[in-house]
């Protein structure tokens, strides 16, 4: 009885065309399942990319491996100011410069911005300064653990050094759940 019910249920299922063909004596076509292509991740207006720093941020932005907090900060920041991403992961060094500490860029948890409001990040760019403060205060909806910039604002998350005079760096701590998402 159980076998009859199982066969009837299988024949009634929407995917049972092949099974019904077998019952009728036909041979089914063999198909290989296809991998679903992920939907295109379109950058918001106000967000652009450059390969000038040796990185390939546009393709990294579309990756499902990019930490959702990086995506969130980029979308929120691009809503306030036109920004240009110079680095996400590809092309960035594995370690933080001068250390053996793995960079958050290497694990998809950091972004570098080289322009804000169409101008290079520098001590002379007030919009970049305002954005660094805004992001560091968590006003983008996520709280970074690192905001590197040309300015000395105080303690963490902000920092400045010789390597961050021409860009904003925003990084996040360990992943929020498995897979870094």
PDB file of C-alpha atoms in Angstrom:
ATOM      1  CA  UNK A   1       0.000   0.000   0.000  1.00  0.00           C
ATOM      2  CA  UNK A   2       2.822   2.416   0.914  1.00  0.00           C
ATOM      3  CA  UNK A   3       4.509   1.807  -2.444  1.00  0.00           C
ATOM      4  CA  UNK A   4       1.307   2.585  -4.349  1.00  0.00           C
ATOM      5  CA  UNK A   5       0.783   5.827  -2.413  1.00  0.00           C
ATOM      6  CA  UNK A   6       4.410   6.845  -2.979  1.00  0.00           C
ATOM      7  CA  UNK A   7       4.178   6.177  -6.729  1.00  0.00           C
ATOM      8  CA  UNK A   8       0.862   8.063  -6.991  1.00  0.00           C
ATOM      9  CA  UNK A   9       2.289  11.015  -5.083  1.00  0.00           C
ATOM     10  CA  UNK A  10       5.371  11.047  -7.311  1.00  0.00           C
ATOM     11  CA  UNK A  11       3.205  10.952 -10.453  1.00  0.00           C
ATOM     12  CA  UNK A  12       1.114  13.865  -9.199  1.00  0.00           C
ATOM     13  CA  UNK A  13       4.082  16.057  -8.304  1.00  0.00           C
ATOM     14  CA  UNK A  14       4.779  18.974 -10.648  1.00  0.00           C
ATOM     15  CA  UNK A  15       8.268  17.631 -11.436  1.00  0.00           C
ATOM     16  CA  UNK A  16       6.974  14.130 -12.262  1.00  0.00           C
ATOM     17  CA  UNK A  17       6.939  14.484 -16.065  1.00  0.00           C
ATOM     18  CA  UNK A  18       9.969  12.196 -16.367  1.00  0.00           C
ATOM     19  CA  UNK A  19       8.430   9.628 -13.993  1.00  0.00           C
ATOM     20  CA  UNK A  20       5.126   9.626 -15.918  1.00  0.00           C
ATOM     21  CA  UNK A  21       7.125   9.088 -19.121  1.00  0.00           C
ATOM     22  CA  UNK A  22       8.799   6.036 -17.581  1.00  0.00           C
ATOM     23  CA  UNK A  23       5.419   4.591 -16.562  1.00  0.00           C
ATOM     24  CA  UNK A  24       4.186   5.120 -20.135  1.00  0.00           C
ATOM     25  CA  UNK A  25       7.255   3.324 -21.509  1.00  0.00           C
ATOM     26  CA  UNK A  26       9.127   6.380 -22.766  1.00  0.00           C
ATOM     27  CA  UNK A  27      12.771   7.094 -22.030  1.00  0.00           C
ATOM     28  CA  UNK A  28      13.349  10.457 -20.407  1.00  0.00           C
ATOM     29  CA  UNK A  29      15.831  12.944 -21.700  1.00  0.00           C
ATOM     30  CA  UNK A  30      18.858  13.221 -19.454  1.00  0.00           C
ATOM     31  CA  UNK A  31      19.538  16.758 -18.388  1.00  0.00           C
ATOM     32  CA  UNK A  32      22.266  18.190 -16.235  1.00  0.00           C
ATOM     33  CA  UNK A  33      21.066  20.639 -13.635  1.00  0.00           C
ATOM     34  CA  UNK A  34      22.349  24.127 -14.207  1.00  0.00           C
ATOM     35  CA  UNK A  35      23.741  26.366 -11.512  1.00  0.00           C
ATOM     36  CA  UNK A  36      21.512  29.352 -10.961  1.00  0.00           C
ATOM     37  CA  UNK A  37      23.286  32.552 -11.888  1.00  0.00           C
ATOM     38  CA  UNK A  38      23.217  35.073  -9.088  1.00  0.00           C
ATOM     39  CA  UNK A  39      21.371  38.291  -9.809  1.00  0.00           C
ATOM     40  CA  UNK A  40      23.577  41.116 -10.991  1.00  0.00           C
ATOM     41  CA  UNK A  41      24.683  43.378  -8.186  1.00  0.00           C
ATOM     42  CA  UNK A  42      24.280  46.847  -9.601  1.00  0.00           C
ATOM     43  CA  UNK A  43      26.182  49.601  -7.820  1.00  0.00           C
ATOM     44  CA  UNK A  44      24.038  52.485  -6.605  1.00  0.00           C
ATOM     45  CA  UNK A  45      24.217  55.864  -8.274  1.00  0.00           C
ATOM     46  CA  UNK A  46      27.103  57.737  -6.724  1.00  0.00           C
ATOM     47  CA  UNK A  47      29.364  54.682  -6.498  1.00  0.00           C
ATOM     48  CA  UNK A  48      32.163  54.194  -9.016  1.00  0.00           C
ATOM     49  CA  UNK A  49      35.331  52.125  -9.229  1.00  0.00           C
ATOM     50  CA  UNK A  50      38.924  52.516 -10.392  1.00  0.00           C
ATOM     51  CA  UNK A  51      41.689  50.022 -11.094  1.00  0.00           C
ATOM     52  CA  UNK A  52      44.381  52.715 -10.662  1.00  0.00           C
ATOM     53  CA  UNK A  53      45.556  51.325  -7.294  1.00  0.00           C
ATOM     54  CA  UNK A  54      46.213  47.885  -8.796  1.00  0.00           C
ATOM     55  CA  UNK A  55      42.986  46.400  -7.414  1.00  0.00           C
ATOM     56  CA  UNK A  56      39.858  45.278  -9.282  1.00  0.00           C
ATOM     57  CA  UNK A  57      37.046  46.530  -7.037  1.00  0.00           C
ATOM     58  CA  UNK A  58      34.184  46.429  -9.552  1.00  0.00           C
ATOM     59  CA  UNK A  59      34.309  42.636  -9.877  1.00  0.00           C
ATOM     60  CA  UNK A  60      34.850  42.262  -6.115  1.00  0.00           C
ATOM     61  CA  UNK A  61      31.737  44.365  -5.466  1.00  0.00           C
ATOM     62  CA  UNK A  62      29.646  41.805  -7.360  1.00  0.00           C
ATOM     63  CA  UNK A  63      31.049  38.858  -5.399  1.00  0.00           C
ATOM     64  CA  UNK A  64      28.737  37.064  -2.951  1.00  0.00           C
ATOM     65  CA  UNK A  65      31.788  36.785  -0.655  1.00  0.00           C
ATOM     66  CA  UNK A  66      31.869  40.544   0.014  1.00  0.00           C
ATOM     67  CA  UNK A  67      30.901  41.154   3.642  1.00  0.00           C
ATOM     68  CA  UNK A  68      27.395  42.607   3.849  1.00  0.00           C
ATOM     69  CA  UNK A  69      28.659  45.401   6.142  1.00  0.00           C
ATOM     70  CA  UNK A  70      31.063  46.609   3.437  1.00  0.00           C
ATOM     71  CA  UNK A  71      28.191  46.633   0.943  1.00  0.00           C
ATOM     72  CA  UNK A  72      25.982  48.486   3.438  1.00  0.00           C
ATOM     73  CA  UNK A  73      28.559  51.193   4.133  1.00  0.00           C
ATOM     74  CA  UNK A  74      29.164  51.699   0.406  1.00  0.00           C
ATOM     75  CA  UNK A  75      25.465  52.031  -0.398  1.00  0.00           C
ATOM     76  CA  UNK A  76      24.866  54.421   2.516  1.00  0.00           C
ATOM     77  CA  UNK A  77      27.969  56.526   1.765  1.00  0.00           C
ATOM     78  CA  UNK A  78      27.159  56.719  -1.963  1.00  0.00           C
ATOM     79  CA  UNK A  79      23.726  58.009  -1.022  1.00  0.00           C
ATOM     80  CA  UNK A  80      25.394  60.968   0.753  1.00  0.00           C
ATOM     81  CA  UNK A  81      28.379  61.670  -1.528  1.00  0.00           C
ATOM     82  CA  UNK A  82      29.654  60.454  -4.879  1.00  0.00           C
ATOM     83  CA  UNK A  83      32.469  58.076  -3.909  1.00  0.00           C
ATOM     84  CA  UNK A  84      35.046  56.045  -5.820  1.00  0.00           C
ATOM     85  CA  UNK A  85      36.277  52.657  -4.612  1.00  0.00           C
ATOM     86  CA  UNK A  86      39.956  51.984  -5.236  1.00  0.00           C
ATOM     87  CA  UNK A  87      40.255  48.606  -3.503  1.00  0.00           C
ATOM     88  CA  UNK A  88      38.155  45.827  -2.008  1.00  0.00           C
ATOM     89  CA  UNK A  89      40.021  42.487  -2.140  1.00  0.00           C
ATOM     90  CA  UNK A  90      41.603  41.584  -5.494  1.00  0.00           C
ATOM     91  CA  UNK A  91      45.057  43.095  -5.826  1.00  0.00           C
ATOM     92  CA  UNK A  92      45.405  44.125  -2.182  1.00  0.00           C
ATOM     93  CA  UNK A  93      48.317  42.731  -0.183  1.00  0.00           C
ATOM     94  CA  UNK A  94      47.467  39.781   2.062  1.00  0.00           C
ATOM     95  CA  UNK A  95      48.995  41.381   5.156  1.00  0.00           C
ATOM     96  CA  UNK A  96      48.650  44.815   6.722  1.00  0.00           C
ATOM     97  CA  UNK A  97      51.709  46.720   5.479  1.00  0.00           C
ATOM     98  CA  UNK A  98      54.763  46.087   7.638  1.00  0.00           C
ATOM     99  CA  UNK A  99      53.105  43.329   9.709  1.00  0.00           C
ATOM    100  CA  UNK A 100      52.204  39.645   9.588  1.00  0.00           C
ATOM    101  CA  UNK A 101      48.572  40.478  10.449  1.00  0.00           C
ATOM    102  CA  UNK A 102      46.071  39.413   7.767  1.00  0.00           C
ATOM    103  CA  UNK A 103      44.371  42.435   6.236  1.00  0.00           C
ATOM    104  CA  UNK A 104      40.585  42.702   6.408  1.00  0.00           C
ATOM    105  CA  UNK A 105      40.768  43.319   2.644  1.00  0.00           C
ATOM    106  CA  UNK A 106      42.051  39.741   2.208  1.00  0.00           C
ATOM    107  CA  UNK A 107      38.975  38.313   3.916  1.00  0.00           C
ATOM    108  CA  UNK A 108      36.415  40.553   2.139  1.00  0.00           C
ATOM    109  CA  UNK A 109      35.839  42.879   5.138  1.00  0.00           C
ATOM    110  CA  UNK A 110      37.410  46.187   4.052  1.00  0.00           C
ATOM    111  CA  UNK A 111      37.169  48.874   1.404  1.00  0.00           C
ATOM    112  CA  UNK A 112      39.352  51.805   0.317  1.00  0.00           C
ATOM    113  CA  UNK A 113      37.879  54.993  -1.155  1.00  0.00           C
ATOM    114  CA  UNK A 114      40.198  57.295  -3.105  1.00  0.00           C
ATOM    115  CA  UNK A 115      37.654  59.982  -4.055  1.00  0.00           C
ATOM    116  CA  UNK A 116      34.766  61.712  -2.320  1.00  0.00           C
ATOM    117  CA  UNK A 117      32.603  64.271  -4.158  1.00  0.00           C
ATOM    118  CA  UNK A 118      34.772  63.817  -7.266  1.00  0.00           C
ATOM    119  CA  UNK A 119      37.972  64.951  -5.519  1.00  0.00           C
ATOM    120  CA  UNK A 120      40.887  62.894  -4.235  1.00  0.00           C
ATOM    121  CA  UNK A 121      40.873  62.042  -0.542  1.00  0.00           C
ATOM    122  CA  UNK A 122      43.398  64.381   1.072  1.00  0.00           C
ATOM    123  CA  UNK A 123      43.608  66.738   4.040  1.00  0.00           C
ATOM    124  CA  UNK A 124      42.176  69.390   1.678  1.00  0.00           C
ATOM    125  CA  UNK A 125      38.919  67.471   0.987  1.00  0.00           C
ATOM    126  CA  UNK A 126      36.310  68.517   3.610  1.00  0.00           C
ATOM    127  CA  UNK A 127      33.670  66.109   2.229  1.00  0.00           C
ATOM    128  CA  UNK A 128      36.054  63.165   2.730  1.00  0.00           C
ATOM    129  CA  UNK A 129      36.723  64.330   6.307  1.00  0.00           C
ATOM    130  CA  UNK A 130      33.001  64.586   7.015  1.00  0.00           C
ATOM    131  CA  UNK A 131      32.405  61.121   5.515  1.00  0.00           C
ATOM    132  CA  UNK A 132      35.194  59.541   7.613  1.00  0.00           C
ATOM    133  CA  UNK A 133      33.603  60.935  10.787  1.00  0.00           C
ATOM    134  CA  UNK A 134      30.108  59.862   9.729  1.00  0.00           C
ATOM    135  CA  UNK A 135      31.190  56.308   8.896  1.00  0.00           C
ATOM    136  CA  UNK A 136      33.273  55.979  12.084  1.00  0.00           C
ATOM    137  CA  UNK A 137      30.282  56.970  14.214  1.00  0.00           C
ATOM    138  CA  UNK A 138      28.277  54.092  12.730  1.00  0.00           C
ATOM    139  CA  UNK A 139      25.876  56.451  10.991  1.00  0.00           C
ATOM    140  CA  UNK A 140      25.970  54.294   7.851  1.00  0.00           C
ATOM    141  CA  UNK A 141      24.011  51.673   9.813  1.00  0.00           C
ATOM    142  CA  UNK A 142      27.054  49.479  10.546  1.00  0.00           C
ATOM    143  CA  UNK A 143      29.926  50.082  12.960  1.00  0.00           C
ATOM    144  CA  UNK A 144      33.409  49.607  11.508  1.00  0.00           C
ATOM    145  CA  UNK A 145      36.386  48.700  13.673  1.00  0.00           C
ATOM    146  CA  UNK A 146      38.800  50.590  11.376  1.00  0.00           C
ATOM    147  CA  UNK A 147      38.518  53.975   9.670  1.00  0.00           C
ATOM    148  CA  UNK A 148      41.872  55.081   8.302  1.00  0.00           C
ATOM    149  CA  UNK A 149      42.171  58.570   6.854  1.00  0.00           C
ATOM    150  CA  UNK A 150      44.435  61.631   6.615  1.00  0.00           C
ATOM    151  CA  UNK A 151      42.929  63.031   9.850  1.00  0.00           C
ATOM    152  CA  UNK A 152      43.589  62.414  13.531  1.00  0.00           C
ATOM    153  CA  UNK A 153      40.132  62.180  15.138  1.00  0.00           C
ATOM    154  CA  UNK A 154      41.051  60.362  18.334  1.00  0.00           C
ATOM    155  CA  UNK A 155      40.746  56.711  19.331  1.00  0.00           C
ATOM    156  CA  UNK A 156      39.277  53.737  17.561  1.00  0.00           C
ATOM    157  CA  UNK A 157      37.823  53.187  15.093  1.00  0.00           C
ATOM    158  CA  UNK A 158      39.783  56.093  13.583  1.00  0.00           C
ATOM    159  CA  UNK A 159      43.479  56.036  12.817  1.00  0.00           C
ATOM    160  CA  UNK A 160      45.895  57.872  10.575  1.00  0.00           C
ATOM    161  CA  UNK A 161      49.350  57.075   9.272  1.00  0.00           C
ATOM    162  CA  UNK A 162      51.547  57.756   6.246  1.00  0.00           C
ATOM    163  CA  UNK A 163      49.796  55.021   4.243  1.00  0.00           C
ATOM    164  CA  UNK A 164      46.331  56.561   4.630  1.00  0.00           C
ATOM    165  CA  UNK A 165      46.920  60.136   3.470  1.00  0.00           C
ATOM    166  CA  UNK A 166      45.323  59.565   0.049  1.00  0.00           C
ATOM    167  CA  UNK A 167      42.358  57.317   0.810  1.00  0.00           C
ATOM    168  CA  UNK A 168      39.731  56.330   3.363  1.00  0.00           C
ATOM    169  CA  UNK A 169      40.007  52.774   4.642  1.00  0.00           C
ATOM    170  CA  UNK A 170      36.963  51.174   6.287  1.00  0.00           C
ATOM    171  CA  UNK A 171      37.303  47.722   7.844  1.00  0.00           C
ATOM    172  CA  UNK A 172      35.169  45.402   9.947  1.00  0.00           C
ATOM    173  CA  UNK A 173      35.972  42.732  12.551  1.00  0.00           C
ATOM    174  CA  UNK A 174      35.318  38.973  12.115  1.00  0.00           C
ATOM    175  CA  UNK A 175      32.287  37.809  10.147  1.00  0.00           C
ATOM    176  CA  UNK A 176      28.809  38.214  11.570  1.00  0.00           C
ATOM    177  CA  UNK A 177      27.904  34.628  10.617  1.00  0.00           C
ATOM    178  CA  UNK A 178      29.347  31.671   8.728  1.00  0.00           C
ATOM    179  CA  UNK A 179      30.677  32.513   5.286  1.00  0.00           C
ATOM    180  CA  UNK A 180      31.527  36.094   6.206  1.00  0.00           C
ATOM    181  CA  UNK A 181      28.071  37.390   5.429  1.00  0.00           C
TER     182      UNK A 181
END
